[in-house]
Coordinates of C-alpha atoms in Angstrom, one line a residue:
X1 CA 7.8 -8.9 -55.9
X2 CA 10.2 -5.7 -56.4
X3 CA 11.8 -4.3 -59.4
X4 CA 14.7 -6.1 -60.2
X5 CA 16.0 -3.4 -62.2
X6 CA 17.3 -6.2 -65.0
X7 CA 18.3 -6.5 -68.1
X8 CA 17.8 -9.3 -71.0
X9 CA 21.0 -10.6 -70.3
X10 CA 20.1 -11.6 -66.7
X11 CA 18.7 -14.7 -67.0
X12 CA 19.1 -17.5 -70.0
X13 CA 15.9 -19.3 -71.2
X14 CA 16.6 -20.6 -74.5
X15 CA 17.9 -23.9 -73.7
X16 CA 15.1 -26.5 -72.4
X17 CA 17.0 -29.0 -70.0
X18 CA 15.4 -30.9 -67.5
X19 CA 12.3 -28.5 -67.1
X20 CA 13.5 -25.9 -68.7
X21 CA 12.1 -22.9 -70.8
X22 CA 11.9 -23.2 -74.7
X23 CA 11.8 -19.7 -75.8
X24 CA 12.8 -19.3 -79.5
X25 CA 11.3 -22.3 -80.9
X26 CA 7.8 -23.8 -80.9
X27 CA 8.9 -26.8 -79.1
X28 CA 11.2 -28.0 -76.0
X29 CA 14.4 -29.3 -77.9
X30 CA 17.1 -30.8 -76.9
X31 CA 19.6 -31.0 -80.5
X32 CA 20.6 -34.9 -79.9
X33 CA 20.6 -35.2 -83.4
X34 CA 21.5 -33.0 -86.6
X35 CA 17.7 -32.8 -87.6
X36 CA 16.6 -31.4 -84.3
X37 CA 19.3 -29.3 -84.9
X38 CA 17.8 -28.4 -87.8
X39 CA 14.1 -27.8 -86.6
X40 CA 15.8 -26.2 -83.9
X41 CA 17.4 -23.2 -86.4
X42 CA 14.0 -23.0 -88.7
X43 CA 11.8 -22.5 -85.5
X44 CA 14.0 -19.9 -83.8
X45 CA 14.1 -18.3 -87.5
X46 CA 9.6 -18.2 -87.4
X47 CA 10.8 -14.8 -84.8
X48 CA 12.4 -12.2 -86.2
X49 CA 15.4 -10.6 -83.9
X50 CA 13.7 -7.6 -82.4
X51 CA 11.1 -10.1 -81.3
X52 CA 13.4 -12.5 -80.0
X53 CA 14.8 -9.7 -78.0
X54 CA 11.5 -8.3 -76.8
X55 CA 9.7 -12.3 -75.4
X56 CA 13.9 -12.6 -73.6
X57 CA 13.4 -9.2 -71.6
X58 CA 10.0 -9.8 -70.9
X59 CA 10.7 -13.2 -69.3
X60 CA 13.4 -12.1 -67.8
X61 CA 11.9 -9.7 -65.6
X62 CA 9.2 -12.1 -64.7
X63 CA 11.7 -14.6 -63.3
X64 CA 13.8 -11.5 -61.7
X65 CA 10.7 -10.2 -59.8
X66 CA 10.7 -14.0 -58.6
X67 CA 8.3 -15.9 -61.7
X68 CA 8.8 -19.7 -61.8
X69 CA 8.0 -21.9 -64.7
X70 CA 5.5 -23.1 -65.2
X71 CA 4.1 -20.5 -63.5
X72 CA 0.5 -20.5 -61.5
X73 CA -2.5 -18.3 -62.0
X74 CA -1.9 -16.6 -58.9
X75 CA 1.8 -15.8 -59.2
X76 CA 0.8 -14.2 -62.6
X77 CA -1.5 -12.3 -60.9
X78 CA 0.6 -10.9 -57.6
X79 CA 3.1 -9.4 -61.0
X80 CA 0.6 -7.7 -62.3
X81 CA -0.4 -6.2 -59.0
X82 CA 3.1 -5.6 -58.5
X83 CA 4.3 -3.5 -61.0
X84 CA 0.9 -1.9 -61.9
X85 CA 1.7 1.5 -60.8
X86 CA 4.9 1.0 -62.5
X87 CA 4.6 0.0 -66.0
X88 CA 2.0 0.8 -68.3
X89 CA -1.1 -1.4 -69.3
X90 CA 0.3 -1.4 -72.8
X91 CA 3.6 -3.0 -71.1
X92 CA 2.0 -5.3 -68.5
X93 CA -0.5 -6.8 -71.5
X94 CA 2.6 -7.3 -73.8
X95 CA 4.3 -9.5 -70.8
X96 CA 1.4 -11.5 -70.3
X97 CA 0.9 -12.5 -74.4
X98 CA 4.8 -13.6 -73.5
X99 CA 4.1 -15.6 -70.6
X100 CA 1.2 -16.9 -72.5
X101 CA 3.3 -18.1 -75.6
X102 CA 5.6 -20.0 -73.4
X103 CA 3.7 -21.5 -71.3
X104 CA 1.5 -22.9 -74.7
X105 CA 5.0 -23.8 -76.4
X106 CA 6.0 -25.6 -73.5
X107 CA 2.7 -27.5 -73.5
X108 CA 2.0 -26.1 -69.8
X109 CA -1.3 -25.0 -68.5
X110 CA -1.9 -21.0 -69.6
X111 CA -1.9 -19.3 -65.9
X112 CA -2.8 -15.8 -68.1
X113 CA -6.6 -17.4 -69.3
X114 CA -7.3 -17.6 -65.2
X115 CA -9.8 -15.7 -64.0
X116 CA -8.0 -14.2 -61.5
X117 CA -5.3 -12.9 -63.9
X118 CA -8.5 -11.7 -66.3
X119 CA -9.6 -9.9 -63.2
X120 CA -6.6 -7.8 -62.3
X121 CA -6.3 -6.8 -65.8
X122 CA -10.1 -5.8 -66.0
X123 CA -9.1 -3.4 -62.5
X124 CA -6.0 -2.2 -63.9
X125 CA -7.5 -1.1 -67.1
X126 CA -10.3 0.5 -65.2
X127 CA -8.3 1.9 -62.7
X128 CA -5.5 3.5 -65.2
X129 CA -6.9 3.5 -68.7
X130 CA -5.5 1.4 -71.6
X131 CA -5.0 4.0 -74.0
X132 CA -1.6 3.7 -75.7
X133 CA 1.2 6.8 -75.6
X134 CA 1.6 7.3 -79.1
X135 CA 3.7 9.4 -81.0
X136 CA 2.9 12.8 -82.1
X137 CA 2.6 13.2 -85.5
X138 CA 4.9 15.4 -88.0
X139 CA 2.3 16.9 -90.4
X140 CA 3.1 18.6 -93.3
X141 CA 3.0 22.2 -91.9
X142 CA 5.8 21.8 -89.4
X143 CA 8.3 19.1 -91.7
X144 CA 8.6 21.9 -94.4
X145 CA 9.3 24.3 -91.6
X146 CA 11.9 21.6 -90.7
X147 CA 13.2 21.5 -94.3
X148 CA 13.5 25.2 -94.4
X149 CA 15.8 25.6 -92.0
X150 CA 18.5 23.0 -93.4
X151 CA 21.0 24.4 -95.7
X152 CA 23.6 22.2 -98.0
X153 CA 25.9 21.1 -96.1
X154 CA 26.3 17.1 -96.4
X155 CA 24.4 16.0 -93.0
X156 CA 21.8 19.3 -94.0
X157 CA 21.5 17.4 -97.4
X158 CA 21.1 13.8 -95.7
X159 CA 18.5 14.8 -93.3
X160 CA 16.6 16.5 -95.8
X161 CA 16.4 13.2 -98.0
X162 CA 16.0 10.9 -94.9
X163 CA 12.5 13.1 -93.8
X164 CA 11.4 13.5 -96.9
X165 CA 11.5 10.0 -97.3
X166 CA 10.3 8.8 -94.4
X167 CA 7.4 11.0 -94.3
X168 CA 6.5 10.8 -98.3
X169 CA 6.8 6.6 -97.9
X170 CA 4.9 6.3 -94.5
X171 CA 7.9 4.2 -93.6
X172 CA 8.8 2.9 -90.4
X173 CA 12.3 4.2 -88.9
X174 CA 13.1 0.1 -89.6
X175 CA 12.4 0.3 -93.2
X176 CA 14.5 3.5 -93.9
X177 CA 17.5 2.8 -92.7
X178 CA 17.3 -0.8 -94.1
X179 CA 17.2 0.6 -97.8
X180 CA 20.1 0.1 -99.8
X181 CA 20.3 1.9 -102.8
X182 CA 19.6 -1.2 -105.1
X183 CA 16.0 -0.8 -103.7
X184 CA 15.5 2.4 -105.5
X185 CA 14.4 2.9 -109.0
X186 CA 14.2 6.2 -111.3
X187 CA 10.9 6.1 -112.9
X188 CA 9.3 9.2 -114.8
X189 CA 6.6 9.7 -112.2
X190 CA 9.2 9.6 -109.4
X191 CA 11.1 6.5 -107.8
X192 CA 10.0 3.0 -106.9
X193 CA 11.0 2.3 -103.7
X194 CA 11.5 -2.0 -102.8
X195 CA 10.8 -2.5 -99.1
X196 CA 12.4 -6.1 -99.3
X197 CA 11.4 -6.8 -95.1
X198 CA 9.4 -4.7 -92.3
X199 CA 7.7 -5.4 -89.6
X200 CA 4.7 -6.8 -90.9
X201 CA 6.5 -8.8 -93.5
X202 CA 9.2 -10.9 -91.6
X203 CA 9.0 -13.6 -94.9
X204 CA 10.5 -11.0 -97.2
X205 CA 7.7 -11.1 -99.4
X206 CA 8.4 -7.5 -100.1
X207 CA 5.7 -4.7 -101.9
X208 CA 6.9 -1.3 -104.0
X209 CA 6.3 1.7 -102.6
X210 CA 5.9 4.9 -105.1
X211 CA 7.9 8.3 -104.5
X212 CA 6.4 10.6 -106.4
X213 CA 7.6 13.8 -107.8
X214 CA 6.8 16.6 -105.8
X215 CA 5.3 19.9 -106.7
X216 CA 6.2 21.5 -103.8
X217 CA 9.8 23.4 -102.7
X218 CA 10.5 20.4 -100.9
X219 CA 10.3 17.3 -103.5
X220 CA 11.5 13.8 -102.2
X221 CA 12.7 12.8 -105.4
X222 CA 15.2 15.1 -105.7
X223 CA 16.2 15.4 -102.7
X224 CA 16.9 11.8 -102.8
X225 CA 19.0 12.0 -105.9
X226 CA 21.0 15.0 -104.7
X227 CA 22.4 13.2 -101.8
X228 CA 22.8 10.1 -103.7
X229 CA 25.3 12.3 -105.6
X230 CA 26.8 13.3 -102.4
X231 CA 26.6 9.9 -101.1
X232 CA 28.7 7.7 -103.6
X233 CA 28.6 4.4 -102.4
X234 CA 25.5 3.8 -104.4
X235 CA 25.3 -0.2 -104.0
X236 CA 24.9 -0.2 -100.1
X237 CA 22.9 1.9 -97.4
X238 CA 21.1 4.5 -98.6
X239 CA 21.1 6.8 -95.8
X240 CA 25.2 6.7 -93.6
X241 CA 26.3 8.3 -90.5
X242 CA 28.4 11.8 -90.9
X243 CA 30.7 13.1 -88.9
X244 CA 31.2 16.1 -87.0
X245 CA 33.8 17.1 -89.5
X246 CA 30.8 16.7 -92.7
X247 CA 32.5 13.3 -93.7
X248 CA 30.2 11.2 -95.2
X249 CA 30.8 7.9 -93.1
X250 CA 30.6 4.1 -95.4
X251 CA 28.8 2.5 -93.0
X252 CA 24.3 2.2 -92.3
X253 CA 22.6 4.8 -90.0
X254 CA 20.9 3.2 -87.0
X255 CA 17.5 3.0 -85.9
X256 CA 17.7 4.8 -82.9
X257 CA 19.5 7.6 -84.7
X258 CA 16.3 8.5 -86.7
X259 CA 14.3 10.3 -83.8
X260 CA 17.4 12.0 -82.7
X261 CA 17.6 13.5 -86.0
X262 CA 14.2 14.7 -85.9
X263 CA 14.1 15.8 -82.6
X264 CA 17.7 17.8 -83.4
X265 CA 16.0 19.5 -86.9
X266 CA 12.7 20.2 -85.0
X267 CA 15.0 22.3 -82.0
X268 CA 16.7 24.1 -85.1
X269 CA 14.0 25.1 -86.9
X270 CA 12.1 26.8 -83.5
X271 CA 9.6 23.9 -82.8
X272 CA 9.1 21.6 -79.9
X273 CA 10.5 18.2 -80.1
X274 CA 8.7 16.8 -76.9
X275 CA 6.9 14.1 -77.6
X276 CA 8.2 13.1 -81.1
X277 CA 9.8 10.1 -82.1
X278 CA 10.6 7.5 -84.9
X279 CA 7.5 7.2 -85.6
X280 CA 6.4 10.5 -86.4
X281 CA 7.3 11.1 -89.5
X282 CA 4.7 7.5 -90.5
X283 CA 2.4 9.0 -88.6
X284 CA 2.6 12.4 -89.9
X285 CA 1.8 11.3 -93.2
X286 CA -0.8 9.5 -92.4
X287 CA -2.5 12.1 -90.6
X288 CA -1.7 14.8 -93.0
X289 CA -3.4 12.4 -95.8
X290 CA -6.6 12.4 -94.4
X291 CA -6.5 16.4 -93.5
X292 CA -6.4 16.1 -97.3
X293 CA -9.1 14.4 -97.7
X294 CA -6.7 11.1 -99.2
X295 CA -8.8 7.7 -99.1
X296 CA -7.8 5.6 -96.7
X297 CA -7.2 2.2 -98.7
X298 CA -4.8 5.0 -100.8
X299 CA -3.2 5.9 -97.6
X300 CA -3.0 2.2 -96.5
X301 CA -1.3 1.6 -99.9
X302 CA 1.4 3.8 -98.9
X303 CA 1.5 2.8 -95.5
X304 CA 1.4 -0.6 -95.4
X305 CA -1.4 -1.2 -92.8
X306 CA -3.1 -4.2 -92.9
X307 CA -6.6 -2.6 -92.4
X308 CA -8.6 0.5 -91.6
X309 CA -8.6 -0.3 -88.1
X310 CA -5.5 0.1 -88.1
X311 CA -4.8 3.1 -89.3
X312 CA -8.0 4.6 -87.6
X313 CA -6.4 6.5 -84.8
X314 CA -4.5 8.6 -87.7
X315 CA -7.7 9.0 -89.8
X316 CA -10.4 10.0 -86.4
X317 CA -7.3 12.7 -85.3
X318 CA -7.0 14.2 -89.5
X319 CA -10.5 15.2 -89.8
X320 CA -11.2 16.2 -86.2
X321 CA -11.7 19.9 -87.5
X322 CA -13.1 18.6 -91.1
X323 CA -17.3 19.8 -91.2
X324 CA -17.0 20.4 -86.9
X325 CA -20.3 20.6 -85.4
X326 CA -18.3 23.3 -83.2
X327 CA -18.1 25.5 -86.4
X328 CA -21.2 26.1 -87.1
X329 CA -21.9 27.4 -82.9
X330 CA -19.1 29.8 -82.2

């Protein structure tokens, strides 16, 4: 097998016709009638989009490097030896819990429970680690650093609500630019903020997340309502594009523009932006929270993780220099 070098688009593996591949749903269907149809649309909907997206590209590159379906233990494994020194564990595990779903949707033997697939995985781990690359943390330190170098100009006071934000609600980049400004309510502690969907809440059960006032220079609150002010389309996105000319744009900011932002603000201020990304500002929080010595189920509250283990990694790297045996020896 050789890198294809594909894309998601290559390859087509949501219709299941004569031995075909169901992807979306839970079940090979074929929509002869209008309730198939039907389970057809409420079993593609039990996935949300970005998932969707991620099981097509995965598959996708398995059938490009020369997969079949069903596929056989030993083809599974000759991928994984393939592209070992190419893609990390974290990447090669992920593509296997794909092949894995499909082959149980479709009702076809699991080639990734063979031995031999178990096997190569065990090496590969062994051989390269199976450590994830995370992403480095914002703490509290450096973001008002960040926020001291922004002045008032429109995007200045955008940026300076969208990182206060991010960091003070633990959100994801997801969650911040999906707010709308119905989802935020003045309170006299500070604002309520609705998270309506994320990432671990595809149903839209939703959960309030509490901004409160700060008692710092740099409080969320207001910096929220000042660019609310500057904003004025108060019933739609929360946080808009603006232009090189300062023009507040009507339209929602995009995911991917989050870590450019913080990446950009970082440069201007004097710090390093290697290594940062979306995710920073969630993890800075959390990280910062625990230097503080904030309980975890309190941090988890704000967070929205599940369960300590979790949010461990951010907790073990906070108090790495809390009561140090090294302290107390040089």
């Amino acid at each position: 097998m050789t890198d294809p070098g594909h894309t998601s688009d290559n390859i087509h593996i949501s219709e299941p016709q004569n031995g075909g591949v169901a992807f979306a749903n839970s079940v090979a269907i074929n929509c002869n009638s209008e309730a198939e149809k039907r389970l057809e649309r409420l079993t593609s909907a039990s996935l949300a989009e970005n998932t969707k997206r991620a099981y097509l590209a995965d598959l996708a590159h398995f059938v490009s490097a020369g997969g079949e379906f069903p596929a056989t233990p030993e083809m599974v494994a000759i991928y994984v030896s393939a592209f070992a020194e190419q893609l990390a564990v974290s990447t090669l595990t992920r593509r296997l819990a794909t092949l894995s779903k499909i082959h149980k949707a479709n009702g076809w033997p699991n080639p990734c429970e063979a031995e031999i697939v178990r096997s190569a995985m065990r090496g590969l781990r062994r051989l390269q680690g199976s450590a994830q690359k995370q992403a480095k943390p914002l703490c509290r330190e450096d973001l008002f650093l960040v926020l001291d170098s922004l002045s008032a100009t429109n995007r200045d006071m955008r940026d300076r609500a969208l990182l206060l934000t991010g960091f003070a609600g633990g959100f994801r980049r997801s969650e911040l630019v999906g707010l709308n400004w119905r989802d935020i309510r003045e309170v006299r502690e500070g604002l309520v903020v609705c998270l309506r969907r994320s990432k671990t809440d595809q149903t839209g059960v939703g959960r309030n997340v509490g901004i409160p006032l700060g008692r710092t220079r740099h409080c969320p609150v207001r910096a929220v309502l000042e660019w609310r002010e500057v904003s004025q389309d108060v019933h739609e996105a929360v946080f808009q594009p603006v232009d090189w000319l300062d023009r507040v744009q009507r339209a929602r900011l995009s995911s991917e523009a989050i870590p450019i932002v913080l990446r950009e603000r970082m440069a201007e201020a004097g710090l390093d932006p290697t290594g940062f990304s979306g995710h920073s500002l969630r993890a800075g929080f959390a990280t910062s929270a625990a230097k503080a010595g904030v309980p975890s189920y309190k941090i988890r509250q704000q967070t929205g993780h599940k369960s300590d283990a979790m949010l461990g990694r951010y907790i073990r790297d906070g108090e790495l220099f809390e009561d140090n045996a090294a302290v107390a020896l040089l």
